[in-house]
PDB file of C-alpha atoms and ligand atoms in Angstrom:
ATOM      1  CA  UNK A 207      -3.096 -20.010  -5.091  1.00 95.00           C
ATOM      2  CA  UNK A 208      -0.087 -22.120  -6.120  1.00 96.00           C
ATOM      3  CA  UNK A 209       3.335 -20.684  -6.185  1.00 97.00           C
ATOM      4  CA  UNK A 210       4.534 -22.193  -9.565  1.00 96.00           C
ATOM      5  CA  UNK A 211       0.849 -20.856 -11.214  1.00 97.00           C
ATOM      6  CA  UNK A 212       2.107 -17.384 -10.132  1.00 97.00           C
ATOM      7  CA  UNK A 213       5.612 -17.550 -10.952  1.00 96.00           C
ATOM      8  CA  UNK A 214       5.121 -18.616 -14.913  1.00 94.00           C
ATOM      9  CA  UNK A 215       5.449 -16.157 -16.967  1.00 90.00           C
ATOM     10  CA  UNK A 216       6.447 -13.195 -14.610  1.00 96.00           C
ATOM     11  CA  UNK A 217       8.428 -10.731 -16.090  1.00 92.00           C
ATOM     12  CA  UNK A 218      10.015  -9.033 -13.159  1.00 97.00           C
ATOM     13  CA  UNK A 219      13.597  -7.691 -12.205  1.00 96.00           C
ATOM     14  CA  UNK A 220      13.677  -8.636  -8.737  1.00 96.00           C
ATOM     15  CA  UNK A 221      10.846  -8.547  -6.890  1.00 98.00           C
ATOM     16  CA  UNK A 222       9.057 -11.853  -7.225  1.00 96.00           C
ATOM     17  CA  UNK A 223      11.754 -14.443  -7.966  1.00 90.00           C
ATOM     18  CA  UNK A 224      11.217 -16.119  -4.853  1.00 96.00           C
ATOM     19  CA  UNK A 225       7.676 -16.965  -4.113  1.00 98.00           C
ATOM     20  CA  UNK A 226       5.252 -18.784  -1.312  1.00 98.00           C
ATOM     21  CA  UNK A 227       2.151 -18.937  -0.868  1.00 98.00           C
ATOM     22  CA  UNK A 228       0.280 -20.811   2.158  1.00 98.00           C
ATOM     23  CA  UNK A 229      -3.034 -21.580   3.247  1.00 97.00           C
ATOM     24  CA  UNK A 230      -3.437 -19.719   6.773  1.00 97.00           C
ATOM     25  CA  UNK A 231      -1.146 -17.931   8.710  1.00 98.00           C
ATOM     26  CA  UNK A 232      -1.679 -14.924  11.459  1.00 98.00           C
ATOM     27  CA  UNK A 233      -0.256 -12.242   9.020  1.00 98.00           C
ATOM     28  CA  UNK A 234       1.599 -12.684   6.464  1.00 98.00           C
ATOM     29  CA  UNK A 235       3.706  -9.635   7.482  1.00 98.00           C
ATOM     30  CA  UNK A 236       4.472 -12.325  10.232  1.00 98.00           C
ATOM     31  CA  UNK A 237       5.887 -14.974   7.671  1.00 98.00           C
ATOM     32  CA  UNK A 238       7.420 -12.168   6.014  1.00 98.00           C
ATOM     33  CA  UNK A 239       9.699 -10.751   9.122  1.00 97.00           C
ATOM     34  CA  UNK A 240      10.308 -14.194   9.928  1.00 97.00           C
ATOM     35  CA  UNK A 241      11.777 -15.455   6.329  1.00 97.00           C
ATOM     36  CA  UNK A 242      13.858 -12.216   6.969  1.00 97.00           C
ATOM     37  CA  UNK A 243      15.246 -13.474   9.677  1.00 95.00           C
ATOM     38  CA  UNK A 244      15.982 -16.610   8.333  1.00 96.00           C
ATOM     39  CA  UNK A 245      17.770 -14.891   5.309  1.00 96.00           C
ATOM     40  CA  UNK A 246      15.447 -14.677   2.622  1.00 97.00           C
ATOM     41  CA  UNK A 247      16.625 -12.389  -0.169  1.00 97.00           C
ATOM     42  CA  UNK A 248      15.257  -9.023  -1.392  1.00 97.00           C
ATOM     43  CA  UNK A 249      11.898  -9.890  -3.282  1.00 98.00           C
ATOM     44  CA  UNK A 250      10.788 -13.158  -1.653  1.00 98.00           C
ATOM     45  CA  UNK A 251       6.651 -12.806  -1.361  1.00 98.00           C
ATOM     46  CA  UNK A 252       4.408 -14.272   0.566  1.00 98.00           C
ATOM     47  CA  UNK A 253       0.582 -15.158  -0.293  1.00 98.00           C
ATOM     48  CA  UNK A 254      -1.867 -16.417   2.257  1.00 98.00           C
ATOM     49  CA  UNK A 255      -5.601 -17.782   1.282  1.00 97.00           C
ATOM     50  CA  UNK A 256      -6.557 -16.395   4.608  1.00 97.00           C
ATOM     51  CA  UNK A 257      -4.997 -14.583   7.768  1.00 97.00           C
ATOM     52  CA  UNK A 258      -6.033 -14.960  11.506  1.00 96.00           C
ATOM     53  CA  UNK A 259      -4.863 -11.762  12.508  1.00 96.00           C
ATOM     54  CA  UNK A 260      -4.424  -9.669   9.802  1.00 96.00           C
ATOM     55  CA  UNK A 261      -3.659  -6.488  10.321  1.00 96.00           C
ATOM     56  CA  UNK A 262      -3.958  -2.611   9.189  1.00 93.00           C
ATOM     57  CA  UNK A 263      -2.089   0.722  10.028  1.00 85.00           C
ATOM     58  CA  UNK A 264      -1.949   1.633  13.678  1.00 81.00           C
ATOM     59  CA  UNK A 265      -3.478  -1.316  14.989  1.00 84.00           C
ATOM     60  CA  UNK A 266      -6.339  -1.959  13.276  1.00 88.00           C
ATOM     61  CA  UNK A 267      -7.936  -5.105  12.334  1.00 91.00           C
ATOM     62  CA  UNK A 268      -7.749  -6.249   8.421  1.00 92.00           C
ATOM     63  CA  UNK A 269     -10.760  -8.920   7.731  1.00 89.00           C
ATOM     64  CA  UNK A 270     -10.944 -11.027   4.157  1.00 90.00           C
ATOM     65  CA  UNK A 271     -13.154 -14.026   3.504  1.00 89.00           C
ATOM     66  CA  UNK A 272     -10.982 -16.647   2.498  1.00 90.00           C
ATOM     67  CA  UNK A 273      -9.804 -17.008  -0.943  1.00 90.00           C
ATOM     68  CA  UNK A 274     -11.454 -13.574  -1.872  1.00 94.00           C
ATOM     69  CA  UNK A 275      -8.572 -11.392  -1.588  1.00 96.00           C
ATOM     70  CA  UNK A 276      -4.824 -11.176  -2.580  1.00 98.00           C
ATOM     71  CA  UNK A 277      -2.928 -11.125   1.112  1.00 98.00           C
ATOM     72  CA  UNK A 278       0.757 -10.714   0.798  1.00 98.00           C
ATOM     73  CA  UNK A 279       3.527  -9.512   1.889  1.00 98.00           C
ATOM     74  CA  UNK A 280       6.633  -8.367   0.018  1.00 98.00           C
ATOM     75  CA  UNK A 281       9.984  -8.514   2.010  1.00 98.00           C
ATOM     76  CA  UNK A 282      12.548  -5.939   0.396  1.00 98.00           C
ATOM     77  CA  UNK A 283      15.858  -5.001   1.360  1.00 96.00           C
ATOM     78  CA  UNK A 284      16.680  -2.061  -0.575  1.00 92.00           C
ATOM     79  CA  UNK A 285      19.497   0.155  -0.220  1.00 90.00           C
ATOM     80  CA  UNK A 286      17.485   3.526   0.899  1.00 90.00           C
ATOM     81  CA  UNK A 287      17.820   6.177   3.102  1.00 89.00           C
ATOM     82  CA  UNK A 288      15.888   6.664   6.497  1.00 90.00           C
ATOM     83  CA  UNK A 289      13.769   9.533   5.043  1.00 90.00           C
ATOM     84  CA  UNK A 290      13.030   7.528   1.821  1.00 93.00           C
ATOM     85  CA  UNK A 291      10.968   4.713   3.435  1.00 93.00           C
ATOM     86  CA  UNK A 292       7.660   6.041   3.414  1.00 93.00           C
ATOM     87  CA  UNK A 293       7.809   5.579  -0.498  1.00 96.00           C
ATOM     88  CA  UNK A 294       7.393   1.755   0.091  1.00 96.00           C
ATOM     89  CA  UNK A 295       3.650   2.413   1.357  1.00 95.00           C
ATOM     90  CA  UNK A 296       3.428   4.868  -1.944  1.00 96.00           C
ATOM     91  CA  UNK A 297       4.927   2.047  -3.941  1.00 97.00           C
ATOM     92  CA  UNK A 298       2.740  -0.149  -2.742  1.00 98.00           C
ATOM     93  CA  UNK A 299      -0.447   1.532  -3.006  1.00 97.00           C
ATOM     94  CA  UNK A 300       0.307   2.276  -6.612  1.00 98.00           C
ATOM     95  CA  UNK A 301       0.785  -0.834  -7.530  1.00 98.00           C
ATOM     96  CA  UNK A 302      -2.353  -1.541  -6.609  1.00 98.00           C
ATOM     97  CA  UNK A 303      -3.507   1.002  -8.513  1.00 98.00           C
ATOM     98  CA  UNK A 304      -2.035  -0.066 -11.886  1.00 98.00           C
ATOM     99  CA  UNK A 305      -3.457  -3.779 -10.943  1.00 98.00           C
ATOM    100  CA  UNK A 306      -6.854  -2.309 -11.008  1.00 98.00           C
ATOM    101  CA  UNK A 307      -5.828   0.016 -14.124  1.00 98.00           C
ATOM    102  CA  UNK A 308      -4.923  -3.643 -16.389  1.00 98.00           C
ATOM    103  CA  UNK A 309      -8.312  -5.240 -15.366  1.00 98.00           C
ATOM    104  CA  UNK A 310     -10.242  -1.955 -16.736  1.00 98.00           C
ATOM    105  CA  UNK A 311     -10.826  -0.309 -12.855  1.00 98.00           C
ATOM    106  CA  UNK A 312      -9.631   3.373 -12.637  1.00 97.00           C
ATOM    107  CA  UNK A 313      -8.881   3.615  -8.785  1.00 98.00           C
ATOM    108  CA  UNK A 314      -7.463   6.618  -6.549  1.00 97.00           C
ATOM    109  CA  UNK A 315      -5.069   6.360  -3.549  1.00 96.00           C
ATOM    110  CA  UNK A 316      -5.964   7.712  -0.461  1.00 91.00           C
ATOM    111  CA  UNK A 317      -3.242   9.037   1.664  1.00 85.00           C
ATOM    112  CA  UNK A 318      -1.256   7.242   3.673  1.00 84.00           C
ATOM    113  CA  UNK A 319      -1.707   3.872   2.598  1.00 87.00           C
ATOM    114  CA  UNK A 320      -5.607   2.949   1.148  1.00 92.00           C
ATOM    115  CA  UNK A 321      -6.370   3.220  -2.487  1.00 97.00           C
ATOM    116  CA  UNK A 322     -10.409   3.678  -3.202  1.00 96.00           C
ATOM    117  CA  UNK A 323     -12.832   3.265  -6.034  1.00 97.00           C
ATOM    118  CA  UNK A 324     -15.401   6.059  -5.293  1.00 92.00           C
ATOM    119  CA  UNK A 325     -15.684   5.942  -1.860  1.00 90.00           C
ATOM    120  CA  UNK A 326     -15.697   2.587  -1.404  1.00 94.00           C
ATOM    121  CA  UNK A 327     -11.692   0.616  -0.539  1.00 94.00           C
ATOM    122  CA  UNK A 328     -10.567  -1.391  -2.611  1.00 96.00           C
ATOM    123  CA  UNK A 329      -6.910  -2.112  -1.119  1.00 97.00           C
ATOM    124  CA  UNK A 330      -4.838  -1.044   2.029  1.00 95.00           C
ATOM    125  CA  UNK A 331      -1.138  -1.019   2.498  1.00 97.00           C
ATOM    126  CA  UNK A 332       0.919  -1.934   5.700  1.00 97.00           C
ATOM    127  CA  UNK A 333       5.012  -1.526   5.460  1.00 96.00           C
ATOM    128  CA  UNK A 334       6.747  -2.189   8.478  1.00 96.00           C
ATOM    129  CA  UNK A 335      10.514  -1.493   8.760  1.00 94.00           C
ATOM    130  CA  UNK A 336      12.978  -3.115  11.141  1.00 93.00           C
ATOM    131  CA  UNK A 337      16.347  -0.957  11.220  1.00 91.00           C
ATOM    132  CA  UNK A 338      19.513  -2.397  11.845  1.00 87.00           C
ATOM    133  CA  UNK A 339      22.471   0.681  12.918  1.00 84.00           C
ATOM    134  CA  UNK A 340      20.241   3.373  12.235  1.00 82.00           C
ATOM    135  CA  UNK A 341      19.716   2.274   8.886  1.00 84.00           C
ATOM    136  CA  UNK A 342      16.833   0.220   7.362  1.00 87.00           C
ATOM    137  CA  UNK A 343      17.315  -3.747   7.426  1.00 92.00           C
ATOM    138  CA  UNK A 344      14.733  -4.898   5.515  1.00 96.00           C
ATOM    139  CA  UNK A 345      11.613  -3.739   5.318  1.00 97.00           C
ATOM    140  CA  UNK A 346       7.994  -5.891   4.988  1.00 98.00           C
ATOM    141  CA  UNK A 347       5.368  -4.512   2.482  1.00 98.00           C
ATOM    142  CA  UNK A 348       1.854  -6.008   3.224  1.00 98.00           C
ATOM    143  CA  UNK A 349      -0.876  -5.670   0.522  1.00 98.00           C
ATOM    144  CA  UNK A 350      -4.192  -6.549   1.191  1.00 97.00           C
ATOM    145  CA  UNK A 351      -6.374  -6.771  -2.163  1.00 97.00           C
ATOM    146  CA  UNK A 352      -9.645  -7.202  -2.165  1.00 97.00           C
ATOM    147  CA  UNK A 353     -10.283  -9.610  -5.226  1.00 97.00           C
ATOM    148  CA  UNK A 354     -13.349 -11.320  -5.525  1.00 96.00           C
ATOM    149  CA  UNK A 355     -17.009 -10.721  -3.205  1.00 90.00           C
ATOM    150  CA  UNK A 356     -18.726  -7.821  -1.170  1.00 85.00           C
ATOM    151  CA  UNK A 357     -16.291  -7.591   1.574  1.00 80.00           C
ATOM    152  CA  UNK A 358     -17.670  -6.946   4.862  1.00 73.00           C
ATOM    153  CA  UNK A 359     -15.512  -4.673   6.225  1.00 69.00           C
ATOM    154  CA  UNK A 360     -15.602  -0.529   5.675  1.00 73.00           C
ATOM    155  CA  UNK A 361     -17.506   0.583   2.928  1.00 89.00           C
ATOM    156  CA  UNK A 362     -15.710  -1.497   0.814  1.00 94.00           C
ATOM    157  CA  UNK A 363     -15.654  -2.874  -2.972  1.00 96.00           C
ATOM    158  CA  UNK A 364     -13.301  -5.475  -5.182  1.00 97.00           C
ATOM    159  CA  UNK A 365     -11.864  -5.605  -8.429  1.00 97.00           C
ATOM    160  CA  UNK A 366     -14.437  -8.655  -9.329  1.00 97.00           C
ATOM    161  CA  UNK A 367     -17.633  -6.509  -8.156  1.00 96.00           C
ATOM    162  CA  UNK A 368     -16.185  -3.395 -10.261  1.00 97.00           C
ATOM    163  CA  UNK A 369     -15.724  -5.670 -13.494  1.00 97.00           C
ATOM    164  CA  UNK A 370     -18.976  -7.528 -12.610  1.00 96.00           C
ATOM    165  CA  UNK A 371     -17.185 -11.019 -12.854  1.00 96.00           C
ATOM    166  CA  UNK A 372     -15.333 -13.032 -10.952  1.00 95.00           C
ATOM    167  CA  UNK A 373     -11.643 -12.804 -11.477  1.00 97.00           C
ATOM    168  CA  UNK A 374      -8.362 -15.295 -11.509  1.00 97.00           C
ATOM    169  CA  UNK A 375      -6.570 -14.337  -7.925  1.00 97.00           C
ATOM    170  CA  UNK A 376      -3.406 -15.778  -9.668  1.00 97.00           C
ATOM    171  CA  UNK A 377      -3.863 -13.628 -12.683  1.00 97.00           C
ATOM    172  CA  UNK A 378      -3.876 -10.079 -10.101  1.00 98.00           C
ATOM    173  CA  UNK A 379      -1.291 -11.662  -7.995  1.00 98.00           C
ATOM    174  CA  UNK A 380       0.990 -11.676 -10.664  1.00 98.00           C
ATOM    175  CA  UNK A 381      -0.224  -8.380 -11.889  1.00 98.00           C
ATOM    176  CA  UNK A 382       0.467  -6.907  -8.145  1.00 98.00           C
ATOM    177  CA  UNK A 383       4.433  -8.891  -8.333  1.00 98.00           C
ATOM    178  CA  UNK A 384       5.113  -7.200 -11.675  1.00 98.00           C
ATOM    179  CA  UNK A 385       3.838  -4.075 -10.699  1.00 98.00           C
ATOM    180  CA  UNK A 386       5.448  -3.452  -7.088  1.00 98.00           C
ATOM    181  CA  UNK A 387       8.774  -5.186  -9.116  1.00 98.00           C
ATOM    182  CA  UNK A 388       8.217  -2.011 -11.097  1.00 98.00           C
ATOM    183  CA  UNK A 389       8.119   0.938  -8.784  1.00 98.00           C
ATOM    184  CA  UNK A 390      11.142  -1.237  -6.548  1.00 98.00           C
ATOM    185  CA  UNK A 391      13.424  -0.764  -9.091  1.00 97.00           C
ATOM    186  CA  UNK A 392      12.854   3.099  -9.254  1.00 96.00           C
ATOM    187  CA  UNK A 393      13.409   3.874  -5.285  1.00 95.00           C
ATOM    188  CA  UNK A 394      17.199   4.596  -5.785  1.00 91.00           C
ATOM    189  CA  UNK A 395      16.487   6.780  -8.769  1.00 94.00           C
ATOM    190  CA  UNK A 396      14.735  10.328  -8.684  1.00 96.00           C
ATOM    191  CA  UNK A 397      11.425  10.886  -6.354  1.00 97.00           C
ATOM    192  CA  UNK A 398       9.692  12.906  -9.335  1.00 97.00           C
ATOM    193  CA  UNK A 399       7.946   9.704 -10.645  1.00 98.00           C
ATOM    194  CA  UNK A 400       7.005   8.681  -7.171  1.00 97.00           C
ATOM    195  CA  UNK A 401       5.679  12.446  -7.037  1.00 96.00           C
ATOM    196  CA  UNK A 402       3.785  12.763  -9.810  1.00 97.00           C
ATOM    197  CA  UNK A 403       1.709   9.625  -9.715  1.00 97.00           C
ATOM    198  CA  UNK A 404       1.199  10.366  -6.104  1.00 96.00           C
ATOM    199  CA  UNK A 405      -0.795  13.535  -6.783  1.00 96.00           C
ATOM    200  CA  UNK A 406      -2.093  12.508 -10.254  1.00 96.00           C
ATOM    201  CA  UNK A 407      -3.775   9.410  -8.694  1.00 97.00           C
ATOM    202  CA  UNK A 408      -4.877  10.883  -5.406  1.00 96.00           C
ATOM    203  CA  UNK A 409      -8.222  11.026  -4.401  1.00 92.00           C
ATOM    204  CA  UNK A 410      -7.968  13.725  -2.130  1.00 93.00           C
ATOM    205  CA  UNK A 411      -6.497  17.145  -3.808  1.00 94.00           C
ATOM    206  CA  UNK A 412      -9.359  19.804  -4.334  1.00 95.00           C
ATOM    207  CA  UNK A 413     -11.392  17.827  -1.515  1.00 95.00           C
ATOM    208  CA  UNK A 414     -12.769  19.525   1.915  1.00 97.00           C
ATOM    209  CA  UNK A 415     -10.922  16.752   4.834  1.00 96.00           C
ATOM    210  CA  UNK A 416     -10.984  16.722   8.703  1.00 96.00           C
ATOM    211  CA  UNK A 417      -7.559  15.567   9.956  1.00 94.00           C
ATOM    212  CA  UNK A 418      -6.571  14.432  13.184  1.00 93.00           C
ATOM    213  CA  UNK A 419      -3.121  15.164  14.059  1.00 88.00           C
ATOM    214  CA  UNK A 420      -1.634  14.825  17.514  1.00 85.00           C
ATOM    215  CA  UNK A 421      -4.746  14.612  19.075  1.00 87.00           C
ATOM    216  CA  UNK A 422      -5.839  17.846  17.505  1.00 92.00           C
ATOM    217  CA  UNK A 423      -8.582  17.996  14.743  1.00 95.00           C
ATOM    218  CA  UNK A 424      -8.006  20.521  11.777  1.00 95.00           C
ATOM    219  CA  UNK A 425     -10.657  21.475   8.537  1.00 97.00           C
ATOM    220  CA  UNK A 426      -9.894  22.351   5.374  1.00 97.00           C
ATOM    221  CA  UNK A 427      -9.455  22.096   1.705  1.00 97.00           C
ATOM    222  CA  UNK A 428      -6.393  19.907   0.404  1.00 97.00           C
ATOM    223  CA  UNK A 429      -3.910  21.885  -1.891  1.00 96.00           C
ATOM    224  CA  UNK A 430      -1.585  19.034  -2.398  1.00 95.00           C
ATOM    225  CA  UNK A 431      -0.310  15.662  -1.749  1.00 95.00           C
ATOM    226  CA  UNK A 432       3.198  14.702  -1.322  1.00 94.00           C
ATOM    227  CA  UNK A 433       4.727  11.401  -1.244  1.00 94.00           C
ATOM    228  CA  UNK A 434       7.106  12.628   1.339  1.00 93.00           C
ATOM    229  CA  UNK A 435       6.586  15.646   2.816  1.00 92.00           C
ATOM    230  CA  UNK A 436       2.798  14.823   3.421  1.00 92.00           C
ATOM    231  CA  UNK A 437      -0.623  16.943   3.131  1.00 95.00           C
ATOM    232  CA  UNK A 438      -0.808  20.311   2.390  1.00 96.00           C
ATOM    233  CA  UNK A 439      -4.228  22.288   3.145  1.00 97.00           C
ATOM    234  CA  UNK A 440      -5.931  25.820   3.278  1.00 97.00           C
ATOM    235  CA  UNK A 441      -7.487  25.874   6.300  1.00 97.00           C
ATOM    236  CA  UNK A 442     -10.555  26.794   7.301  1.00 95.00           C
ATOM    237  CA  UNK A 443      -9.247  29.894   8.629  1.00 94.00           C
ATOM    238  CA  UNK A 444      -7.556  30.967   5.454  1.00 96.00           C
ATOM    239  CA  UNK A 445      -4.018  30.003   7.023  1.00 96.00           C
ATOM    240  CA  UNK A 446      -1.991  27.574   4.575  1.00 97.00           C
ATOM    241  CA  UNK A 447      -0.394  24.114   6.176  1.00 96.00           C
ATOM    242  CA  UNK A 448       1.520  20.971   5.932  1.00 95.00           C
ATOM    243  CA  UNK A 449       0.677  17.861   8.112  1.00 94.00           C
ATOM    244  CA  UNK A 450       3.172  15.494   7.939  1.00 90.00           C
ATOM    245  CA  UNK A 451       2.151  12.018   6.832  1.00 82.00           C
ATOM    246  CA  UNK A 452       3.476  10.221   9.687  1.00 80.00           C
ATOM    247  CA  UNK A 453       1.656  12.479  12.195  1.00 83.00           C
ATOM    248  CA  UNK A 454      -1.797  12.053  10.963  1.00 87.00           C
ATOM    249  CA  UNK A 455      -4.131   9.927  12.965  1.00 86.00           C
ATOM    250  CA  UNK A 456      -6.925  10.063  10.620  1.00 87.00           C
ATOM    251  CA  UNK A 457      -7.864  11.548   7.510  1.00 90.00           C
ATOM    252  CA  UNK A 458     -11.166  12.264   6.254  1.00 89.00           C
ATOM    253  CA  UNK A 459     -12.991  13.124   3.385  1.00 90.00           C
ATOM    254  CA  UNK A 460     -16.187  16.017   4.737  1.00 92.00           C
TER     255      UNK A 460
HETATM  256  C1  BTN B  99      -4.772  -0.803   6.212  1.00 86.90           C
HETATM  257  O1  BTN B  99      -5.792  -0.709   5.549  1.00 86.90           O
HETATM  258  O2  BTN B  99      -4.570  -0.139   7.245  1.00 86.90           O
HETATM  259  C2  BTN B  99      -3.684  -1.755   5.739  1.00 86.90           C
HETATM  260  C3  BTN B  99      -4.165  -3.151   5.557  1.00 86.90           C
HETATM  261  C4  BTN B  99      -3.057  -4.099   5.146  1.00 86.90           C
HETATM  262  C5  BTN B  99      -3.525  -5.533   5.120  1.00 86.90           C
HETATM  263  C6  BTN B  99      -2.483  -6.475   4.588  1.00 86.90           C
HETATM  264  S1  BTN B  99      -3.141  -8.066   4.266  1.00 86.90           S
HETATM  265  C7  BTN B  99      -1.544  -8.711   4.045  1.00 86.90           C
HETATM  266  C8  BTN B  99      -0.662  -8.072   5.091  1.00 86.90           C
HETATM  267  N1  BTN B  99      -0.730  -8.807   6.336  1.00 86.90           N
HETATM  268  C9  BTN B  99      -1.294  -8.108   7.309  1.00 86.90           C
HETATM  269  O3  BTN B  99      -1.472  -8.516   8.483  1.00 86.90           O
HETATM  270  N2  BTN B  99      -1.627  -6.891   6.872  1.00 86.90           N
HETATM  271  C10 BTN B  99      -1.274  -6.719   5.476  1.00 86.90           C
END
């Protein structure tokens, strides 16, 4: 993708007025941490045609073909307080959503940070923070999109194979800038939108799930998804609970 091709046209506040895109990197959460360093304002975004070491949440491996999927990385530097940063994965992973929403695809997130179509992923969502004095520097919102193909990792779909074409990366880049441009420029205001679209979009309320959390496993039924606080469940036993988000090692669907 070209960086000009993406640029015209986009109608966004902040996010997206400086943009990159190169051919191969490791991760572009790399490029991303590093242009902080060097200074690069709030918004700058990064696009790779393919990654050498992508990766996903807590440690995992993120594989794309090359030029199949949108990799990027957004590098903001809001002014937000420590217990608001877990709204950059939600903001994130509904932009994604509302990407798949303009090309016709009605898609679901999946707490913490995937968003599905069916039970197949269509996107995942890795923000990494660096704090400066206790308070949050910058931080680096990756988005890995599968575009175009039959990717070949997890049961897995793209936007292309749901619309049964191919589609214009440049077109759903832009789509993802305006989008994520969107939700930035609500994360100082109220939660409630955050909230809302959180549970209306999840994929996961009314649905039986196995957790992991702390090393223990725990069945139930979800009650309720919160942006913040986490998952709430009836469990098995009858008892009612909230795991919070950043304690769950695995989620799943049973
Ligand atoms: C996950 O599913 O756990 C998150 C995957 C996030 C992948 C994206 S691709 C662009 C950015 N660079 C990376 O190395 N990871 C993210």
């Amino acid at each position: 993708m070209i960086a000009d091709e993406i640029r015209e046209g986009l109608d966004v506040q902040s996010v997206g007025r400086n943009v990159i895109c190169v051919d191969r990197c490791a991760s572009t959460n790399d490029l991303a941490r590093e242009a902080a360093g060097e200074g690069a304002p709030h918004g700058t975004v990064i696009f790779a045609e393919e990654q050498t070491s992508g990766r996903g949440r807590r440690g995992r491996e993120w594989v794309a073909s090359p030029g199949a999927a949108i990799l990027c990385s957004f590098l903001l530097r809001p002014t937000l307080p420590v217990e608001r940063i877990p709204l950059i994965t939600v903001l994130g992973a509904l932009a994604v959503t509302d990407v798949a929403e303009q090309f016709g695809v009605s898609s679901r997130v999946r707490f913490p940070n995937d968003v599905y179509v069916g039970g197949l992923k269509l996107a995942g969502v890795l923000a990494e923070s660096r704090f400066r004095s206790g308070r949050p520097d910058y931080i680096v919102l990756g988005v890995g999109l599968n575009v175009n193909g039959h990717p070949s990792l997890h049961p897995a779909t793209s936007l292309g194979r749901e619309c049964g074409r191919d589609l214009d990366r440049t077109e759903a880049a832009r789509s993802l800038v305006e989008a994520v441009d969107l939700w930035t420029s609500r994360l100082e205001g109220p939660v409630d939108p955050f909230r809302e679209a959180w549970r209306d979009r999840s994929d996961l309320v009314g649905c039986s799930v196995r957790i992991l959390h702390e090393g223990h496993e725990s069945r139930g039924r979800v009650l309720d998804v919160h942006c913040l606080e986490g998952v709430r469940l009836r469990l098995d036993g009858g008892e009612e609970r909230l795991f919070r988000g950043e304690h769950i090692e695995k989620l799943e669907k049973t």
